[in-house]
Short mmCIF file of N, CA and C in Angstrom, two decimals:
data_model
loop_
_atom_site.label_atom_id
_atom_site.label_comp_id
_atom_site.label_asym_id
_atom_site.label_seq_id
_atom_site.Cartn_x
_atom_site.Cartn_y
_atom_site.Cartn_z
N ARG A 1 6.29 33.13 -3.15
CA ARG A 1 6.65 34.27 -3.95
C ARG A 1 7.20 35.39 -3.08
N LYS A 2 8.28 35.99 -3.49
CA LYS A 2 8.92 37.07 -2.74
C LYS A 2 8.09 38.35 -2.89
N ALA A 3 7.76 38.99 -1.74
CA ALA A 3 6.95 40.20 -1.78
C ALA A 3 7.79 41.48 -1.97
N GLY A 4 9.05 41.44 -1.63
CA GLY A 4 9.93 42.60 -1.77
C GLY A 4 11.18 42.45 -0.95
N ASP A 5 11.95 43.54 -0.89
CA ASP A 5 13.18 43.57 -0.14
C ASP A 5 13.03 44.65 0.95
N VAL A 6 13.59 44.36 2.15
CA VAL A 6 13.58 45.28 3.24
C VAL A 6 15.03 45.51 3.68
N PHE A 7 15.40 46.79 3.79
CA PHE A 7 16.71 47.18 4.24
C PHE A 7 16.58 48.02 5.48
N LEU A 8 17.37 47.73 6.52
CA LEU A 8 17.39 48.51 7.72
C LEU A 8 18.68 49.30 7.79
N LEU A 9 18.56 50.57 8.12
CA LEU A 9 19.73 51.43 8.30
C LEU A 9 19.64 52.07 9.68
N THR A 10 20.61 51.81 10.49
CA THR A 10 20.68 52.35 11.84
C THR A 10 21.79 53.37 11.91
N THR A 11 21.44 54.57 12.35
CA THR A 11 22.41 55.67 12.41
C THR A 11 22.42 56.31 13.80
N ALA A 12 23.49 57.06 14.08
CA ALA A 12 23.61 57.84 15.29
C ALA A 12 24.40 59.09 14.94
N ASN A 13 24.40 60.04 15.86
CA ASN A 13 25.17 61.27 15.62
C ASN A 13 26.67 61.01 15.60
N ASP A 14 27.09 60.04 16.39
CA ASP A 14 28.51 59.70 16.44
C ASP A 14 28.67 58.30 17.01
N LYS A 15 29.89 57.81 17.07
CA LYS A 15 30.15 56.45 17.54
C LYS A 15 29.72 56.27 19.02
N ALA A 16 29.99 57.29 19.83
CA ALA A 16 29.62 57.19 21.25
C ALA A 16 28.10 57.06 21.39
N GLY A 17 27.35 57.82 20.59
CA GLY A 17 25.89 57.73 20.63
C GLY A 17 25.44 56.35 20.16
N TYR A 18 26.09 55.84 19.13
CA TYR A 18 25.73 54.50 18.64
C TYR A 18 25.98 53.45 19.72
N ASP A 19 27.15 53.53 20.36
CA ASP A 19 27.49 52.57 21.38
C ASP A 19 26.55 52.66 22.61
N ALA A 20 26.01 53.88 22.84
CA ALA A 20 25.10 54.09 23.98
C ALA A 20 23.66 53.74 23.61
N GLY A 21 23.42 53.38 22.37
CA GLY A 21 22.07 53.04 21.93
C GLY A 21 21.22 54.23 21.53
N ASP A 22 21.83 55.43 21.39
CA ASP A 22 21.11 56.61 20.94
C ASP A 22 21.09 56.62 19.42
N VAL A 23 20.20 55.80 18.90
CA VAL A 23 20.17 55.53 17.43
C VAL A 23 18.79 55.78 16.84
N ARG A 24 18.76 55.92 15.56
CA ARG A 24 17.52 55.99 14.79
C ARG A 24 17.62 54.91 13.71
N THR A 25 16.54 54.25 13.46
CA THR A 25 16.53 53.20 12.46
C THR A 25 15.52 53.55 11.39
N MET A 26 15.97 53.41 10.15
CA MET A 26 15.10 53.65 9.00
C MET A 26 14.94 52.34 8.24
N ARG A 27 13.71 52.07 7.85
CA ARG A 27 13.43 50.86 7.09
C ARG A 27 13.10 51.29 5.65
N LEU A 28 13.83 50.79 4.71
CA LEU A 28 13.58 51.06 3.30
C LEU A 28 13.00 49.79 2.70
N VAL A 29 11.82 49.92 2.11
CA VAL A 29 11.16 48.77 1.52
C VAL A 29 11.06 48.96 0.02
N HIS A 30 11.52 47.96 -0.69
CA HIS A 30 11.41 47.96 -2.15
C HIS A 30 10.41 46.84 -2.50
N GLY A 31 9.18 47.29 -2.81
CA GLY A 31 8.15 46.31 -3.08
C GLY A 31 6.95 46.98 -3.75
N ASP A 32 5.89 46.26 -3.86
CA ASP A 32 4.68 46.76 -4.49
C ASP A 32 3.89 47.57 -3.48
N SER A 33 3.64 48.81 -3.76
CA SER A 33 2.94 49.71 -2.84
C SER A 33 1.53 49.22 -2.51
N ARG A 34 0.95 48.42 -3.40
CA ARG A 34 -0.38 47.88 -3.11
C ARG A 34 -0.35 46.89 -1.96
N GLN A 35 0.84 46.46 -1.56
CA GLN A 35 0.98 45.50 -0.48
C GLN A 35 1.61 46.12 0.77
N ALA A 36 1.35 47.41 0.96
CA ALA A 36 1.95 48.14 2.10
C ALA A 36 1.63 47.46 3.43
N ALA A 37 0.46 46.89 3.55
CA ALA A 37 0.07 46.26 4.81
C ALA A 37 0.92 45.01 5.14
N LEU A 38 1.60 44.44 4.14
CA LEU A 38 2.47 43.30 4.39
C LEU A 38 3.80 43.75 5.00
N PHE A 39 4.20 44.98 4.72
CA PHE A 39 5.50 45.47 5.15
C PHE A 39 5.47 46.28 6.44
N PHE A 40 4.34 46.87 6.74
CA PHE A 40 4.25 47.79 7.88
C PHE A 40 3.09 47.45 8.80
N ARG A 41 3.26 47.75 10.09
CA ARG A 41 2.19 47.50 11.07
C ARG A 41 1.03 48.44 10.84
N ARG A 42 -0.14 47.99 11.23
CA ARG A 42 -1.34 48.82 11.20
C ARG A 42 -1.12 50.06 12.08
N ALA A 43 -1.59 51.21 11.60
CA ALA A 43 -1.52 52.46 12.34
C ALA A 43 -0.11 52.78 12.84
N SER A 44 0.89 52.68 11.92
CA SER A 44 2.26 52.94 12.34
C SER A 44 2.84 54.21 11.69
N PHE A 45 2.12 54.85 10.81
CA PHE A 45 2.61 56.04 10.12
C PHE A 45 1.85 57.30 10.55
N ASP A 46 2.60 58.38 10.85
CA ASP A 46 1.97 59.67 11.07
C ASP A 46 1.67 60.37 9.76
N ILE A 47 2.53 60.15 8.79
CA ILE A 47 2.33 60.81 7.48
C ILE A 47 2.82 59.88 6.37
N LEU A 48 2.13 59.91 5.27
CA LEU A 48 2.48 59.15 4.09
C LEU A 48 2.58 60.17 2.95
N VAL A 49 3.71 60.22 2.27
CA VAL A 49 3.90 61.15 1.18
C VAL A 49 4.22 60.33 -0.08
N CYS A 50 3.51 60.61 -1.15
CA CYS A 50 3.68 59.83 -2.38
C CYS A 50 3.61 60.74 -3.59
N ASP A 51 4.56 60.59 -4.49
CA ASP A 51 4.55 61.26 -5.77
C ASP A 51 4.07 60.21 -6.77
N LEU A 52 2.76 60.28 -7.12
CA LEU A 52 2.16 59.27 -7.97
C LEU A 52 2.82 59.28 -9.36
N PRO A 53 2.79 58.15 -10.07
CA PRO A 53 3.36 58.10 -11.42
C PRO A 53 2.72 59.15 -12.32
N TYR A 54 3.50 59.82 -13.15
CA TYR A 54 2.97 60.83 -14.05
C TYR A 54 2.38 60.23 -15.30
N ASN A 55 2.83 58.99 -15.65
CA ASN A 55 2.33 58.27 -16.78
C ASN A 55 2.45 59.06 -18.08
N VAL A 56 3.56 59.79 -18.24
CA VAL A 56 3.80 60.56 -19.42
C VAL A 56 4.75 59.79 -20.32
N GLN A 57 5.97 59.59 -19.86
CA GLN A 57 6.99 58.95 -20.66
C GLN A 57 6.84 57.43 -20.69
N HIS A 58 6.31 56.86 -19.62
CA HIS A 58 6.23 55.41 -19.48
C HIS A 58 4.80 54.91 -19.49
N GLU A 59 3.95 55.53 -20.29
CA GLU A 59 2.53 55.13 -20.31
C GLU A 59 2.42 53.66 -20.68
N GLY A 60 1.52 52.99 -20.01
CA GLY A 60 1.34 51.55 -20.20
C GLY A 60 0.97 51.20 -21.63
N LYS A 61 1.24 50.01 -22.01
CA LYS A 61 0.95 49.49 -23.34
C LYS A 61 0.01 48.30 -23.24
N GLY A 62 -0.77 48.06 -24.25
CA GLY A 62 -1.62 46.90 -24.25
C GLY A 62 -3.06 47.22 -23.91
N ALA A 63 -3.88 46.20 -23.95
CA ALA A 63 -5.31 46.35 -23.68
C ALA A 63 -5.56 46.86 -22.27
N GLY A 64 -6.34 47.90 -22.15
CA GLY A 64 -6.70 48.47 -20.88
C GLY A 64 -5.63 49.31 -20.21
N ALA A 65 -4.46 49.41 -20.83
CA ALA A 65 -3.38 50.22 -20.25
C ALA A 65 -3.61 51.68 -20.60
N GLY A 66 -3.11 52.53 -19.77
CA GLY A 66 -3.19 53.96 -20.06
C GLY A 66 -3.58 54.76 -18.87
N ARG A 67 -4.17 55.90 -19.15
CA ARG A 67 -4.46 56.87 -18.10
C ARG A 67 -5.42 56.35 -17.04
N GLU A 68 -6.43 55.58 -17.45
CA GLU A 68 -7.36 55.06 -16.46
C GLU A 68 -6.66 54.13 -15.46
N ASP A 69 -5.53 53.56 -15.84
CA ASP A 69 -4.81 52.68 -14.95
C ASP A 69 -4.28 53.42 -13.71
N LEU A 70 -4.00 54.71 -13.84
CA LEU A 70 -3.52 55.47 -12.69
C LEU A 70 -4.56 55.53 -11.59
N ALA A 71 -5.82 55.80 -11.96
CA ALA A 71 -6.90 55.85 -10.99
C ALA A 71 -7.09 54.46 -10.37
N LYS A 72 -6.98 53.43 -11.19
CA LYS A 72 -7.13 52.05 -10.72
C LYS A 72 -5.98 51.68 -9.76
N LEU A 73 -4.77 52.07 -10.11
CA LEU A 73 -3.61 51.82 -9.25
C LEU A 73 -3.77 52.52 -7.92
N LEU A 74 -4.19 53.78 -7.93
CA LEU A 74 -4.41 54.53 -6.71
C LEU A 74 -5.46 53.82 -5.84
N ASP A 75 -6.53 53.38 -6.45
CA ASP A 75 -7.60 52.69 -5.74
C ASP A 75 -7.10 51.40 -5.12
N GLN A 76 -6.16 50.74 -5.75
CA GLN A 76 -5.60 49.48 -5.24
C GLN A 76 -4.61 49.73 -4.09
N CYS A 77 -3.93 50.88 -4.11
CA CYS A 77 -2.95 51.19 -3.07
C CYS A 77 -3.58 51.73 -1.79
N LEU A 78 -4.69 52.47 -1.94
CA LEU A 78 -5.25 53.17 -0.81
C LEU A 78 -5.70 52.29 0.38
N PRO A 79 -6.22 51.10 0.18
CA PRO A 79 -6.60 50.29 1.37
C PRO A 79 -5.39 50.04 2.30
N GLY A 80 -4.26 49.67 1.74
CA GLY A 80 -3.07 49.44 2.55
C GLY A 80 -2.53 50.72 3.15
N TRP A 81 -2.52 51.79 2.35
CA TRP A 81 -2.03 53.07 2.86
C TRP A 81 -2.87 53.57 4.01
N ALA A 82 -4.20 53.46 3.86
CA ALA A 82 -5.11 53.92 4.94
C ALA A 82 -4.90 53.08 6.18
N MET A 83 -4.64 51.78 5.99
CA MET A 83 -4.45 50.87 7.12
C MET A 83 -3.21 51.23 7.94
N VAL A 84 -2.11 51.61 7.27
CA VAL A 84 -0.86 51.89 7.99
C VAL A 84 -0.84 53.28 8.59
N LEU A 85 -1.77 54.17 8.19
CA LEU A 85 -1.81 55.51 8.77
C LEU A 85 -2.42 55.45 10.18
N LYS A 86 -1.84 56.20 11.12
CA LYS A 86 -2.42 56.34 12.44
C LYS A 86 -3.67 57.19 12.37
N PRO A 87 -4.59 57.03 13.30
CA PRO A 87 -5.72 57.95 13.39
C PRO A 87 -5.16 59.38 13.57
N GLY A 88 -5.65 60.31 12.79
CA GLY A 88 -5.12 61.68 12.83
C GLY A 88 -3.95 61.88 11.89
N GLY A 89 -3.45 60.78 11.29
CA GLY A 89 -2.33 60.88 10.34
C GLY A 89 -2.77 61.48 9.02
N SER A 90 -1.81 61.88 8.20
CA SER A 90 -2.08 62.52 6.92
C SER A 90 -1.45 61.81 5.76
N ALA A 91 -2.11 61.91 4.62
CA ALA A 91 -1.55 61.42 3.35
C ALA A 91 -1.44 62.62 2.44
N VAL A 92 -0.27 62.76 1.79
CA VAL A 92 -0.03 63.85 0.86
C VAL A 92 0.35 63.18 -0.47
N LEU A 93 -0.47 63.41 -1.49
CA LEU A 93 -0.24 62.79 -2.80
C LEU A 93 -0.05 63.85 -3.85
N SER A 94 1.08 63.81 -4.56
CA SER A 94 1.25 64.71 -5.71
C SER A 94 1.00 63.89 -6.95
N PHE A 95 0.56 64.58 -8.02
CA PHE A 95 0.15 63.88 -9.24
C PHE A 95 0.21 64.85 -10.42
N ASN A 96 0.10 64.31 -11.63
CA ASN A 96 0.08 65.09 -12.85
C ASN A 96 -1.39 65.27 -13.26
N GLU A 97 -1.89 66.50 -13.24
CA GLU A 97 -3.27 66.78 -13.60
C GLU A 97 -3.60 66.44 -15.05
N HIS A 98 -2.60 66.33 -15.90
CA HIS A 98 -2.87 65.95 -17.30
C HIS A 98 -3.26 64.49 -17.44
N THR A 99 -2.84 63.67 -16.47
CA THR A 99 -3.11 62.22 -16.57
C THR A 99 -3.97 61.69 -15.46
N LEU A 100 -4.17 62.46 -14.39
CA LEU A 100 -5.00 62.05 -13.26
C LEU A 100 -5.62 63.33 -12.68
N LYS A 101 -6.89 63.44 -12.78
CA LYS A 101 -7.59 64.66 -12.35
C LYS A 101 -7.70 64.75 -10.82
N ARG A 102 -7.63 65.98 -10.34
CA ARG A 102 -7.74 66.22 -8.89
C ARG A 102 -8.98 65.59 -8.30
N GLY A 103 -10.12 65.74 -8.97
CA GLY A 103 -11.36 65.18 -8.46
C GLY A 103 -11.26 63.67 -8.27
N ALA A 104 -10.59 62.96 -9.19
CA ALA A 104 -10.44 61.52 -9.09
C ALA A 104 -9.59 61.15 -7.88
N VAL A 105 -8.54 61.94 -7.60
CA VAL A 105 -7.69 61.67 -6.46
C VAL A 105 -8.47 61.92 -5.17
N GLU A 106 -9.21 63.02 -5.09
CA GLU A 106 -9.98 63.32 -3.90
C GLU A 106 -11.07 62.26 -3.66
N GLU A 107 -11.76 61.85 -4.71
CA GLU A 107 -12.81 60.83 -4.55
C GLU A 107 -12.23 59.51 -4.05
N ALA A 108 -11.07 59.13 -4.60
CA ALA A 108 -10.44 57.87 -4.17
C ALA A 108 -10.08 57.91 -2.68
N LEU A 109 -9.49 59.03 -2.26
CA LEU A 109 -9.12 59.19 -0.84
C LEU A 109 -10.34 59.07 0.06
N GLU A 110 -11.39 59.77 -0.31
CA GLU A 110 -12.61 59.75 0.49
C GLU A 110 -13.29 58.37 0.49
N ARG A 111 -13.22 57.69 -0.65
CA ARG A 111 -13.79 56.34 -0.72
C ARG A 111 -13.10 55.36 0.24
N HIS A 112 -11.88 55.66 0.57
CA HIS A 112 -11.10 54.81 1.47
C HIS A 112 -11.00 55.37 2.89
N GLY A 113 -11.96 56.24 3.24
CA GLY A 113 -12.08 56.68 4.61
C GLY A 113 -11.24 57.86 5.03
N LEU A 114 -10.56 58.54 4.09
CA LEU A 114 -9.75 59.71 4.43
C LEU A 114 -10.49 60.98 4.12
N SER A 115 -10.29 62.02 4.92
CA SER A 115 -10.97 63.29 4.74
C SER A 115 -10.03 64.24 4.00
N VAL A 116 -10.43 64.70 2.81
CA VAL A 116 -9.62 65.61 2.02
C VAL A 116 -9.67 67.01 2.66
N LEU A 117 -8.51 67.62 2.84
CA LEU A 117 -8.41 68.98 3.37
C LEU A 117 -8.38 69.93 2.20
N ARG A 118 -9.40 70.75 2.07
CA ARG A 118 -9.52 71.63 0.92
C ARG A 118 -9.16 73.08 1.22
N GLU A 119 -9.14 73.47 2.50
CA GLU A 119 -8.84 74.85 2.83
C GLU A 119 -7.34 75.12 2.68
N GLN A 120 -6.98 76.38 2.55
CA GLN A 120 -5.58 76.73 2.41
C GLN A 120 -4.88 76.54 3.78
N PRO A 121 -3.67 76.10 3.81
CA PRO A 121 -2.73 75.92 2.71
C PRO A 121 -2.80 74.53 2.07
N PHE A 122 -3.84 73.75 2.34
CA PHE A 122 -3.92 72.39 1.87
C PHE A 122 -4.65 72.23 0.54
N GLY A 123 -5.14 73.32 -0.02
CA GLY A 123 -5.99 73.26 -1.21
C GLY A 123 -5.27 73.00 -2.51
N GLY A 124 -4.02 72.67 -2.46
CA GLY A 124 -3.28 72.35 -3.67
C GLY A 124 -2.49 73.52 -4.17
N CYS A 125 -1.66 73.23 -5.15
CA CYS A 125 -0.78 74.24 -5.71
C CYS A 125 -0.41 73.81 -7.14
N PRO A 126 -1.41 73.84 -8.05
CA PRO A 126 -1.08 73.40 -9.41
C PRO A 126 -0.02 74.28 -10.07
N HIS A 127 0.96 73.62 -10.70
CA HIS A 127 2.01 74.39 -11.38
C HIS A 127 2.57 73.55 -12.51
N ARG A 128 3.01 74.25 -13.55
CA ARG A 128 3.54 73.61 -14.73
C ARG A 128 4.98 73.18 -14.49
N VAL A 129 5.27 71.91 -14.75
CA VAL A 129 6.63 71.41 -14.64
C VAL A 129 7.27 71.42 -16.04
N ASP A 130 6.54 70.92 -17.02
CA ASP A 130 6.93 71.03 -18.42
C ASP A 130 5.64 70.85 -19.24
N GLN A 131 5.77 70.68 -20.52
CA GLN A 131 4.63 70.63 -21.43
C GLN A 131 3.65 69.52 -21.03
N GLY A 132 4.16 68.40 -20.62
CA GLY A 132 3.30 67.25 -20.33
C GLY A 132 2.96 67.06 -18.87
N ILE A 133 3.48 67.93 -17.99
CA ILE A 133 3.25 67.74 -16.55
C ILE A 133 2.77 69.02 -15.89
N ARG A 134 1.59 68.94 -15.31
CA ARG A 134 1.04 70.00 -14.45
C ARG A 134 0.83 69.35 -13.10
N ARG A 135 1.80 69.57 -12.19
CA ARG A 135 1.80 68.91 -10.89
C ARG A 135 0.89 69.63 -9.90
N ASP A 136 0.21 68.86 -9.11
CA ASP A 136 -0.61 69.37 -8.02
C ASP A 136 -0.50 68.38 -6.88
N PHE A 137 -1.12 68.70 -5.74
CA PHE A 137 -1.14 67.76 -4.60
C PHE A 137 -2.46 67.83 -3.88
N VAL A 138 -2.76 66.75 -3.19
CA VAL A 138 -3.94 66.66 -2.35
C VAL A 138 -3.46 66.18 -0.97
N VAL A 139 -4.02 66.79 0.08
CA VAL A 139 -3.73 66.38 1.45
C VAL A 139 -5.04 65.82 2.06
N ALA A 140 -4.93 64.66 2.71
CA ALA A 140 -6.08 64.07 3.37
C ALA A 140 -5.66 63.56 4.74
N ALA A 141 -6.61 63.53 5.67
CA ALA A 141 -6.36 63.08 7.03
C ALA A 141 -7.21 61.87 7.36
N LYS A 142 -6.65 61.00 8.16
CA LYS A 142 -7.41 59.85 8.65
C LYS A 142 -8.13 60.30 9.93
N PRO A 143 -9.42 60.10 10.02
CA PRO A 143 -10.14 60.55 11.23
C PRO A 143 -9.57 59.94 12.48
N GLN A 144 -9.70 60.71 13.59
CA GLN A 144 -9.20 60.27 14.91
C GLN A 144 -9.95 59.04 15.38
#
């Protein structure tokens, strides 16, 4: 079974830099975030930034689908995310407070070994995006 697609993009400031090997390579992965550990080496990220699904317009259908699925999805993604973070690395997660409560996000991060940063400027910034979305964020660090 195919796990996803990986695209490599190598760039340089100019052709001379490219020819001299002064390049930067970006890897774009299109796959299931719950399988992050399949795509990336352990302790290879300094920072992980994720805008979690808002689950407003595309709320799940069927038995067991809905808002509780967001907390479950986060809990399934965090083991891989924590594994690819370097010690001292940070995870920044934004979310919709109407469908996933701040406390649930903080508890999930801590359950997976990350320390939530609650002091300013890391204490969040809840703000209204529209009627159905009140966006906030949580920052957590992986212990050294």
